Structures are given as structure tokens and as C-alpha cells.
């Protein structure tokens, strides 16, 4: 690696590699990748602006020229043209002569309101990342994401209402609920406890698939209240027990033989995560199973999503870190869990699944 890197950082070698027929293609691809990395923030802004003005919805009915599009999205014609051409360069749109139509990514986004909510939400992340070094140094900055995820805010800081994050999570859970339910045989259990269950979208999906499973949802009291109200509006009604509390302080309702932690563990530093895991272990029936489901670091084909995207997202949020399946396993082991297994999922970029037994009984 040292020899390779010495060559790659030598300007003479770079000039030679860019001309030599056998290395020309590689040199070009690497230069493009590096350019794309440095321009990534700009590309993200093009996407963000497109979502905010409803560019993709505007083109749902077919091709439009810049003037027609301008009337739909409420930007001046010159701004519309600038945005639409940038979006076309990123395959969000395509050009059909002088007119614009949906491109592959724009069309896909139309069918994916959850991704659209995340793109809108990224406004807070971009604001917080304006000075990444301040975050990396650990300077005492109150970020927008800390206020948004109120459980990550230092005590006494003003925070947003839990409604914001609860709705964002409820929107995006649809993308992964089926993957989790397909990855693990929940039907073999009798009572499921969803810890950090948000507004109850996951337990609702469980109930639909496994109507005989008893269900308990646990979350912070204001979120539990929202879950209760939301579930009461569904035909599940009182079929789900909803309990408010703080998993870090323990006191989870006991007796379930399977617990789930869906997109919860990565939000917490190791010390807090161990307390949550300890509380779950204490609450589970003997030999009960914990199912951890979340996007993880070191995901093949999506490595940047883990340590780069989630690493910096959680840095801005002020706590937590993305963990690889092996790191999740070692945390589970430290909390006294055993018989740890990984279960393949359809979209590992969105969630992986690791299970563990409450008592480390080796068969
Ligand atoms: C990222 S959200 C995930 C929600 C849901 N599981 C999902 O995937 O949509 C994390 C959830 O954990 C809850 N949470 C965070 N800290 C908690 C704690 N100490 N005790 C109980 N719930 C907690 C939050 O209120 C929030 O609903």
C-alpha cells in the first residue's frame, strides 16, 4: 500500500498513468470518483432543491419545457432551467430535445415518499455539517439534529417536539419492516416487545403478519403517547400494550420471549447501548431472543453509507455510532447475550439483522 500510494501521489506518475493506454481508463475513473466526492455536497443540493419545489411531481404527467415547468414549480424560467439541467446531469431527469422528462432516479423517488422525507430532513444535517471540524473536535455546539432528536439533546437544551422525528421514522419504516419480518421467524414466538418502537408502525406490521403474537411497544413517554393514539386509530386498537419509559434506566415490561431494537442501537454510545441491552436481557423470558435491526457499518456494496454517512450523521446528532455486525455482536456479548447469528436481508443497505439469546446457553 505504501509503494502504491507513493506512486499515486507523484505528479509524474499521474501524468504517465493518464496517457499510458493500459492505465488510462483506471486513471480516468479514479479522477472522476475523486471529483464526484468533492462535488457530492452540490449534487445533494440539486436533489434537495428538486424535492423542495416538487420537480418530480411536476413531471409526473409527461414532458414539459422550461417555461411550462417554471409555472408548475414556482421558480423563474432561468432558475428552472438551471435546476432541471443539473437534475438531468444527475439522472434525476432526462432531456427530450428542449423538454424535460423524469429520469431513472426521479421516477424512482416518486414512488418512494420515505426517501423524499429523508431528503427534506437532510436540510438539518447540511446546516450542522457546515463546520465538520468543530464537531470532530467535540466543541460544545448545539446542532439542529440534537434538537430534532430530543433524546440526544443535553439536559436543559430546548428541543423540538417528538412529533417531528416520530413522523420521519414512521414514514421510513415501511421500507424495512417486511425485510425484518422475512429475515427472522417471529411466528415461533408468543410475545414480542418492541423497544424504541416509535409510533408503532413496526408492531402494526408484525400484527398483520403474525396475528397471534402478543405485542408490547416501549418508548419514551411522549412517543408512547403518540403510539397509543395512532394505534387506537387502527383496527389493532387495544391489541397492543403500550408502555412509556426510559430503557436506559431499565424497568422494561417483562415476560416477552422476543424483543426487537429497530434502528435504536446505533443512536447510542456504547455505555448507553449496554444499559439498554442489559435492561432488555433482564426483561426477556429465559432464553428469549433479541433481534437487532438497523443499517450497519461495513455493509458490502454500501460501505460509504455506514462509516461515512451514518458516522457523520450521528456525529452531528451528538451520540451513537454505526457498528458493523461484528461490533454489534461483541456489544451483545458484553451485555451477556449469547448464540449470536446474522440473518441475511434483502436490502442490507437499509437494514441488517443480528439476533442473540438472553442466556448464553451453548447447546
Ligand atoms: C431512530 S428512532 C426508531 C424508531 C422505530 N424503531 C423505527 O425504526 O422507526 C429511535 C427510537 O428510540 C426511542 N428511544 C431513544 N432513546 C430511548 C430510551 N432511552 N428509552 C426508550 N426509547 C428510546 C426514540 O424515542 C425513538 O422512537
Short mmCIF file of C-alpha atoms and ligand atoms in Angstrom, two decimals:
data_model
loop_
_atom_site.label_atom_id
_atom_site.label_comp_id
_atom_site.label_asym_id
_atom_site.label_seq_id
_atom_site.Cartn_x
_atom_site.Cartn_y
_atom_site.Cartn_z
CA UNK A 1 0.00 0.00 0.00
CA UNK A 2 2.86 2.39 0.82
CA UNK A 3 4.52 1.85 -2.57
CA UNK A 4 1.17 2.25 -4.38
CA UNK A 5 0.37 5.46 -2.52
CA UNK A 6 3.83 6.91 -3.13
CA UNK A 7 3.33 6.34 -6.88
CA UNK A 8 -0.26 7.70 -6.86
CA UNK A 9 0.78 10.93 -5.18
CA UNK A 10 3.65 11.52 -7.61
CA UNK A 11 2.63 14.08 -10.31
CA UNK A 12 4.97 12.46 -12.90
CA UNK A 13 3.36 9.08 -12.32
CA UNK A 14 -0.11 10.65 -12.55
CA UNK A 15 0.71 12.24 -15.92
CA UNK A 16 2.17 8.98 -17.23
CA UNK A 17 -0.81 6.90 -15.97
CA UNK A 18 -3.28 9.27 -17.61
CA UNK A 19 -1.57 8.75 -21.01
CA UNK A 20 -0.47 5.10 -20.93
CA UNK A 21 -3.17 3.01 -22.70
CA UNK A 22 -3.36 0.28 -20.02
CA UNK A 23 -3.78 2.66 -17.08
CA UNK A 24 -5.65 5.49 -18.85
CA UNK A 25 -9.11 4.03 -18.08
CA UNK A 26 -8.32 3.45 -14.41
CA UNK A 27 -6.75 6.91 -14.01
CA UNK A 28 -9.82 8.49 -15.59
CA UNK A 29 -12.26 6.53 -13.39
CA UNK A 30 -10.34 7.43 -10.24
CA UNK A 31 -10.17 11.11 -11.19
CA UNK A 32 -13.93 11.13 -11.82
CA UNK A 33 -14.61 9.38 -8.49
CA UNK A 34 -12.50 11.93 -6.66
CA UNK A 35 -14.24 14.81 -8.43
CA UNK A 36 -17.66 13.33 -7.57
CA UNK A 37 -16.66 13.06 -3.94
CA UNK A 38 -15.63 16.68 -3.79
CA UNK A 39 -18.81 17.75 -5.63
CA UNK A 40 -21.11 15.47 -3.61
CA UNK A 41 -22.48 18.29 -1.50
CA UNK A 42 -23.50 20.19 -4.63
CA UNK A 43 -25.23 17.14 -6.11
CA UNK A 44 -27.09 16.70 -2.82
CA UNK A 45 -28.23 20.33 -3.01
CA UNK A 46 -29.58 19.76 -6.54
CA UNK A 47 -31.57 16.81 -5.24
CA UNK A 48 -32.74 18.75 -2.20
CA UNK A 49 -33.89 21.72 -4.27
CA UNK A 50 -35.67 19.39 -6.71
CA UNK A 51 -37.61 17.74 -3.89
CA UNK A 52 -38.47 21.07 -2.24
CA UNK A 53 -40.00 22.55 -5.37
CA UNK A 54 -41.81 19.32 -6.29
CA UNK A 55 -39.87 18.92 -9.56
CA UNK A 56 -40.63 15.19 -9.92
CA UNK A 57 -44.35 15.54 -9.23
CA UNK A 58 -44.46 18.35 -11.79
CA UNK A 59 -43.21 15.96 -14.46
CA UNK A 60 -45.41 13.03 -13.46
CA UNK A 61 -47.83 13.74 -16.29
CA UNK A 62 -45.14 13.82 -19.03
CA UNK A 63 -42.53 16.05 -20.69
CA UNK A 64 -42.51 19.83 -20.14
CA UNK A 65 -40.26 22.60 -21.42
CA UNK A 66 -38.59 25.07 -19.04
CA UNK A 67 -41.40 27.64 -19.33
CA UNK A 68 -44.14 25.11 -18.60
CA UNK A 69 -42.09 23.61 -15.79
CA UNK A 70 -41.41 27.05 -14.33
CA UNK A 71 -45.16 27.66 -13.99
CA UNK A 72 -45.52 24.35 -12.11
CA UNK A 73 -42.64 24.69 -9.65
CA UNK A 74 -42.79 28.43 -9.00
CA UNK A 75 -39.20 29.32 -9.92
CA UNK A 76 -38.23 31.82 -12.63
CA UNK A 77 -37.59 30.25 -16.05
CA UNK A 78 -33.82 30.75 -15.76
CA UNK A 79 -33.72 29.09 -12.31
CA UNK A 80 -35.97 26.30 -13.53
CA UNK A 81 -33.72 25.64 -16.49
CA UNK A 82 -30.61 25.66 -14.31
CA UNK A 83 -32.15 23.21 -11.86
CA UNK A 84 -33.67 20.93 -14.48
CA UNK A 85 -30.43 20.70 -16.46
CA UNK A 86 -28.48 19.90 -13.27
CA UNK A 87 -31.08 17.28 -12.37
CA UNK A 88 -30.78 15.80 -15.87
CA UNK A 89 -27.00 15.60 -15.49
CA UNK A 90 -27.58 13.52 -12.35
CA UNK A 91 -30.14 11.17 -13.99
CA UNK A 92 -32.93 12.61 -11.87
CA UNK A 93 -34.43 13.91 -15.13
CA UNK A 94 -33.73 13.33 -18.81
CA UNK A 95 -33.79 15.73 -21.71
CA UNK A 96 -36.08 15.08 -24.63
CA UNK A 97 -34.97 17.76 -27.07
CA UNK A 98 -35.83 21.03 -25.30
CA UNK A 99 -38.19 19.32 -22.88
CA UNK A 100 -37.57 17.58 -19.59
CA UNK A 101 -38.92 14.16 -18.51
CA UNK A 102 -38.38 12.08 -15.40
CA UNK A 103 -35.05 10.24 -15.28
CA UNK A 104 -34.47 6.89 -13.58
CA UNK A 105 -33.80 8.37 -10.14
CA UNK A 106 -36.57 10.96 -10.32
CA UNK A 107 -39.10 8.29 -11.33
CA UNK A 108 -37.92 6.01 -8.50
CA UNK A 109 -38.26 8.83 -5.96
CA UNK A 110 -41.87 9.49 -6.96
CA UNK A 111 -42.72 6.01 -5.70
CA UNK A 112 -40.73 6.49 -2.51
CA UNK A 113 -42.18 9.14 -0.18
CA UNK A 114 -39.97 7.82 2.66
CA UNK A 115 -36.79 8.70 0.76
CA UNK A 116 -38.30 12.07 -0.07
CA UNK A 117 -38.92 12.78 3.64
CA UNK A 118 -35.29 11.89 4.40
CA UNK A 119 -34.05 14.19 1.64
CA UNK A 120 -36.09 17.07 3.09
CA UNK A 121 -34.85 16.23 6.57
CA UNK A 122 -31.23 16.48 5.37
CA UNK A 123 -31.55 20.23 5.45
CA UNK A 124 -30.73 19.99 9.17
CA UNK A 125 -27.72 17.77 8.50
CA UNK A 126 -26.28 20.13 5.89
CA UNK A 127 -26.59 23.00 8.34
CA UNK A 128 -24.81 21.04 11.06
CA UNK A 129 -22.03 19.90 8.76
CA UNK A 130 -21.08 23.45 7.77
CA UNK A 131 -18.15 23.10 10.20
CA UNK A 132 -17.33 19.40 10.47
CA UNK A 133 -14.10 20.09 12.34
CA UNK A 134 -15.98 21.72 15.22
CA UNK A 135 -17.99 18.51 15.55
CA UNK A 136 -14.91 16.29 15.28
CA UNK A 137 -13.09 18.35 17.91
CA UNK A 138 -16.07 17.84 20.19
CA UNK A 139 -16.68 21.60 20.55
CA UNK A 140 -19.80 22.34 22.52
CA UNK A 141 -22.15 23.07 19.60
CA UNK A 142 -25.89 22.73 19.83
CA UNK A 143 -26.71 21.21 16.47
CA UNK A 144 -30.07 21.16 14.70
CA UNK A 145 -30.03 17.35 14.78
CA UNK A 146 -29.56 17.32 18.56
CA UNK A 147 -32.64 19.48 18.92
CA UNK A 148 -34.54 17.35 16.41
CA UNK A 149 -33.73 14.02 18.14
CA UNK A 150 -34.66 15.34 21.57
CA UNK A 151 -33.33 12.27 23.40
CA UNK A 152 -29.86 13.20 22.10
CA UNK A 153 -30.02 16.76 23.48
CA UNK A 154 -28.09 17.60 26.63
CA UNK A 155 -30.48 18.11 29.57
CA UNK A 156 -31.87 21.64 29.70
CA UNK A 157 -31.44 22.41 25.96
CA UNK A 158 -34.59 23.47 24.13
CA UNK A 159 -35.69 20.68 21.79
CA UNK A 160 -38.19 20.16 19.00
CA UNK A 161 -41.36 18.22 19.65
CA UNK A 162 -41.03 14.41 19.33
CA UNK A 163 -43.71 14.62 16.62
CA UNK A 164 -41.04 15.56 14.02
CA UNK A 165 -38.79 12.56 14.47
CA UNK A 166 -41.66 10.18 15.18
CA UNK A 167 -43.30 11.06 11.86
CA UNK A 168 -40.00 10.79 9.96
CA UNK A 169 -39.38 7.33 11.42
CA UNK A 170 -42.95 6.18 10.84
CA UNK A 171 -42.65 7.23 7.17
CA UNK A 172 -39.43 5.35 6.54
CA UNK A 173 -40.19 2.15 8.45
CA UNK A 174 -42.32 0.87 5.60
CA UNK A 175 -39.08 0.46 3.61
CA UNK A 176 -37.64 -2.08 6.02
CA UNK A 177 -40.44 -3.69 8.06
CA UNK A 178 -41.01 -6.54 5.58
CA UNK A 179 -37.27 -7.20 5.26
CA UNK A 180 -37.02 -7.65 9.04
CA UNK A 181 -40.12 -9.83 9.18
CA UNK A 182 -38.76 -12.01 6.36
CA UNK A 183 -35.32 -12.31 7.95
CA UNK A 184 -36.34 -13.90 11.25
CA UNK A 185 -39.13 -16.42 12.15
CA UNK A 186 -41.11 -14.21 14.58
CA UNK A 187 -44.04 -16.64 14.26
CA UNK A 188 -42.19 -19.08 16.54
CA UNK A 189 -42.68 -16.73 19.48
CA UNK A 190 -45.65 -15.85 21.67
CA UNK A 191 -44.93 -12.28 22.93
CA UNK A 192 -42.90 -9.53 21.23
CA UNK A 193 -41.57 -6.39 22.96
CA UNK A 194 -40.53 -3.60 20.54
CA UNK A 195 -38.11 -1.33 22.40
CA UNK A 196 -37.90 2.20 21.00
CA UNK A 197 -40.90 1.25 18.88
CA UNK A 198 -41.76 4.82 17.86
CA UNK A 199 -45.34 5.35 16.71
CA UNK A 200 -46.00 1.62 16.34
CA UNK A 201 -45.59 1.12 12.60
CA UNK A 202 -43.39 -1.93 13.16
CA UNK A 203 -45.71 -3.63 15.68
CA UNK A 204 -48.57 -2.96 13.28
CA UNK A 205 -46.67 -4.76 10.50
CA UNK A 206 -45.92 -7.63 12.93
CA UNK A 207 -49.59 -7.87 13.88
CA UNK A 208 -50.66 -8.08 10.27
CA UNK A 209 -48.20 -10.89 9.53
CA UNK A 210 -48.45 -12.77 12.86
CA UNK A 211 -51.90 -12.04 14.31
CA UNK A 212 -51.45 -14.50 17.17
CA UNK A 213 -48.31 -12.81 18.58
CA UNK A 214 -48.92 -10.72 21.72
CA UNK A 215 -47.40 -7.26 21.27
CA UNK A 216 -45.92 -4.66 23.62
CA UNK A 217 -44.39 -1.38 22.50
CA UNK A 218 -41.99 0.55 24.72
CA UNK A 219 -40.72 4.08 24.05
CA UNK A 220 -40.11 7.37 25.84
CA UNK A 221 -43.37 8.60 27.42
CA UNK A 222 -44.24 11.34 24.87
CA UNK A 223 -43.60 8.95 21.97
CA UNK A 224 -45.55 6.16 23.69
CA UNK A 225 -48.49 8.55 23.94
CA UNK A 226 -48.33 9.18 20.19
CA UNK A 227 -48.10 5.42 19.55
CA UNK A 228 -51.16 4.79 21.71
CA UNK A 229 -53.14 7.44 19.85
CA UNK A 230 -52.01 6.17 16.43
CA UNK A 231 -52.65 2.50 17.21
CA UNK A 232 -56.10 3.36 18.59
CA UNK A 233 -56.93 4.73 15.14
CA UNK A 234 -56.04 1.39 13.51
CA UNK A 235 -58.09 -1.78 13.86
CA UNK A 236 -55.38 -3.13 16.17
CA UNK A 237 -56.72 -0.85 18.87
CA UNK A 238 -56.11 -2.25 22.33
CA UNK A 239 -54.43 -5.37 20.90
CA UNK A 240 -51.06 -3.75 21.62
CA UNK A 241 -49.82 -2.84 25.10
CA UNK A 242 -48.03 0.49 25.01
CA UNK A 243 -45.65 1.37 27.84
CA UNK A 244 -43.80 4.67 28.31
CA UNK A 245 -40.39 4.79 29.99
CA UNK A 246 -36.65 5.17 29.56
CA UNK A 247 -34.86 1.98 28.52
CA UNK A 248 -31.55 3.35 29.77
CA UNK A 249 -32.98 3.44 33.29
CA UNK A 250 -34.38 -0.10 32.98
CA UNK A 251 -37.86 -1.05 34.02
CA UNK A 252 -38.96 -2.61 30.75
CA UNK A 253 -42.14 -4.68 30.94
CA UNK A 254 -41.08 -8.30 31.45
CA UNK A 255 -42.16 -11.64 30.04
CA UNK A 256 -41.74 -11.24 26.27
CA UNK A 257 -39.86 -14.09 24.58
CA UNK A 258 -38.66 -11.91 21.70
CA UNK A 259 -37.57 -8.26 21.81
CA UNK A 260 -36.79 -6.02 18.86
CA UNK A 261 -34.50 -2.99 18.63
CA UNK A 262 -35.20 -1.44 15.25
CA UNK A 263 -32.89 1.47 14.38
CA UNK A 264 -32.24 2.19 18.05
CA UNK A 265 -28.82 0.82 18.98
CA UNK A 266 -26.79 2.99 16.56
CA UNK A 267 -28.27 6.10 18.23
CA UNK A 268 -26.44 5.33 21.44
CA UNK A 269 -22.83 5.35 22.60
CA UNK A 270 -21.55 2.03 23.89
CA UNK A 271 -22.22 2.80 27.59
CA UNK A 272 -25.88 3.73 26.97
CA UNK A 273 -26.31 0.88 24.48
CA UNK A 274 -25.06 -1.61 27.07
CA UNK A 275 -27.58 -0.32 29.59
CA UNK A 276 -30.41 -0.70 27.08
CA UNK A 277 -29.24 -4.23 26.22
CA UNK A 278 -28.93 -5.07 29.93
CA UNK A 279 -32.49 -3.87 30.54
CA UNK A 280 -33.77 -5.99 27.65
CA UNK A 281 -31.91 -9.05 28.88
CA UNK A 282 -33.42 -8.60 32.34
CA UNK A 283 -36.92 -8.20 30.89
CA UNK A 284 -36.85 -11.12 28.45
CA UNK A 285 -38.21 -14.53 29.40
CA UNK A 286 -35.46 -17.15 29.99
CA UNK A 287 -33.74 -17.89 26.69
CA UNK A 288 -35.70 -15.12 24.98
CA UNK A 289 -34.29 -13.69 21.76
CA UNK A 290 -33.28 -10.12 20.92
CA UNK A 291 -33.49 -9.04 17.27
CA UNK A 292 -31.31 -6.04 16.41
CA UNK A 293 -32.23 -4.49 13.05
CA UNK A 294 -30.58 -1.38 11.65
CA UNK A 295 -28.24 -0.21 8.90
CA UNK A 296 -24.72 -1.30 9.86
CA UNK A 297 -21.14 -0.34 9.04
CA UNK A 298 -19.03 -2.45 6.64
CA UNK A 299 -22.04 -3.35 4.50
CA UNK A 300 -20.78 -4.90 1.31
CA UNK A 301 -21.55 -2.71 -1.68
CA UNK A 302 -22.57 0.22 0.59
CA UNK A 303 -19.54 0.91 2.76
CA UNK A 304 -19.90 4.69 2.44
CA UNK A 305 -23.41 4.50 3.94
CA UNK A 306 -22.02 3.15 7.23
CA UNK A 307 -18.94 4.92 8.47
CA UNK A 308 -19.16 7.95 6.17
CA UNK A 309 -22.90 8.81 6.08
CA UNK A 310 -24.09 7.44 9.43
CA UNK A 311 -20.75 8.18 11.07
CA UNK A 312 -21.16 11.88 10.34
CA UNK A 313 -24.93 11.97 10.76
CA UNK A 314 -24.62 10.56 14.29
CA UNK A 315 -21.65 12.85 14.97
CA UNK A 316 -23.93 15.81 14.23
CA UNK A 317 -26.65 14.23 16.35
CA UNK A 318 -24.17 14.17 19.23
CA UNK A 319 -24.29 10.50 20.16
CA UNK A 320 -24.15 6.97 18.79
CA UNK A 321 -22.11 5.38 16.02
CA UNK A 322 -22.66 2.95 13.17
CA UNK A 323 -21.47 -0.52 14.16
CA UNK A 324 -20.55 -3.44 11.92
CA UNK A 325 -22.39 -6.73 12.55
CA UNK A 326 -19.26 -7.94 14.37
CA UNK A 327 -19.28 -4.86 16.62
CA UNK A 328 -22.98 -5.33 17.35
CA UNK A 329 -22.20 -8.97 18.20
CA UNK A 330 -19.43 -8.01 20.58
CA UNK A 331 -21.67 -5.43 22.30
CA UNK A 332 -24.34 -8.12 22.67
CA UNK A 333 -21.76 -10.49 24.14
CA UNK A 334 -20.62 -7.81 26.63
CA UNK A 335 -24.25 -7.41 27.70
CA UNK A 336 -24.43 -11.13 28.45
CA UNK A 337 -26.20 -12.34 25.31
CA UNK A 338 -25.08 -15.48 23.51
CA UNK A 339 -25.74 -17.63 20.40
CA UNK A 340 -25.40 -14.66 18.09
CA UNK A 341 -26.47 -15.01 14.46
CA UNK A 342 -26.64 -12.80 11.40
CA UNK A 343 -29.67 -13.16 9.16
CA UNK A 344 -29.46 -12.03 5.53
CA UNK A 345 -31.83 -9.24 4.47
CA UNK A 346 -32.96 -8.18 1.01
CA UNK A 347 -31.62 -4.63 1.25
CA UNK A 348 -28.61 -4.73 3.62
CA UNK A 349 -28.02 -1.03 2.95
CA UNK A 350 -31.30 -0.24 4.74
CA UNK A 351 -31.12 -2.86 7.46
CA UNK A 352 -29.15 -5.85 8.61
CA UNK A 353 -30.40 -8.26 11.26
CA UNK A 354 -28.45 -9.78 14.15
CA UNK A 355 -30.12 -11.98 16.80
CA UNK A 356 -28.94 -13.13 20.22
CA UNK A 357 -30.27 -15.22 23.10
CA UNK A 358 -30.75 -13.75 26.54
CA UNK A 359 -28.98 -16.57 28.30
CA UNK A 360 -25.66 -17.68 26.86
CA UNK A 361 -26.53 -21.34 26.96
CA UNK A 362 -24.38 -23.21 24.46
CA UNK A 363 -26.35 -26.12 23.06
C1 LIG B 1 -34.43 6.26 15.34
S1 LIG B 1 -35.93 6.03 16.20
C2 LIG B 1 -36.50 4.45 15.62
C3 LIG B 1 -37.97 4.23 15.86
C4 LIG B 1 -38.52 2.89 15.34
N1 LIG B 1 -37.96 1.75 16.00
C5 LIG B 1 -38.27 2.83 13.85
O1 LIG B 1 -37.36 2.13 13.39
O2 LIG B 1 -39.00 3.54 13.13
C6 LIG B 1 -35.35 5.66 17.82
C7 LIG B 1 -36.48 5.46 18.82
O3 LIG B 1 -35.91 5.13 20.09
C8 LIG B 1 -36.58 5.84 21.10
N2 LIG B 1 -35.66 5.99 22.24
C9 LIG B 1 -34.50 6.67 22.27
N3 LIG B 1 -33.95 6.60 23.49
C10 LIG B 1 -34.79 5.84 24.25
C11 LIG B 1 -34.78 5.41 25.60
N4 LIG B 1 -33.79 5.76 26.41
N5 LIG B 1 -35.81 4.65 26.04
C12 LIG B 1 -36.84 4.30 25.21
N6 LIG B 1 -36.90 4.67 23.92
C13 LIG B 1 -35.89 5.44 23.44
C14 LIG B 1 -36.91 7.17 20.44
O4 LIG B 1 -37.93 7.87 21.11
C15 LIG B 1 -37.31 6.72 19.04
O5 LIG B 1 -38.68 6.42 18.94
#
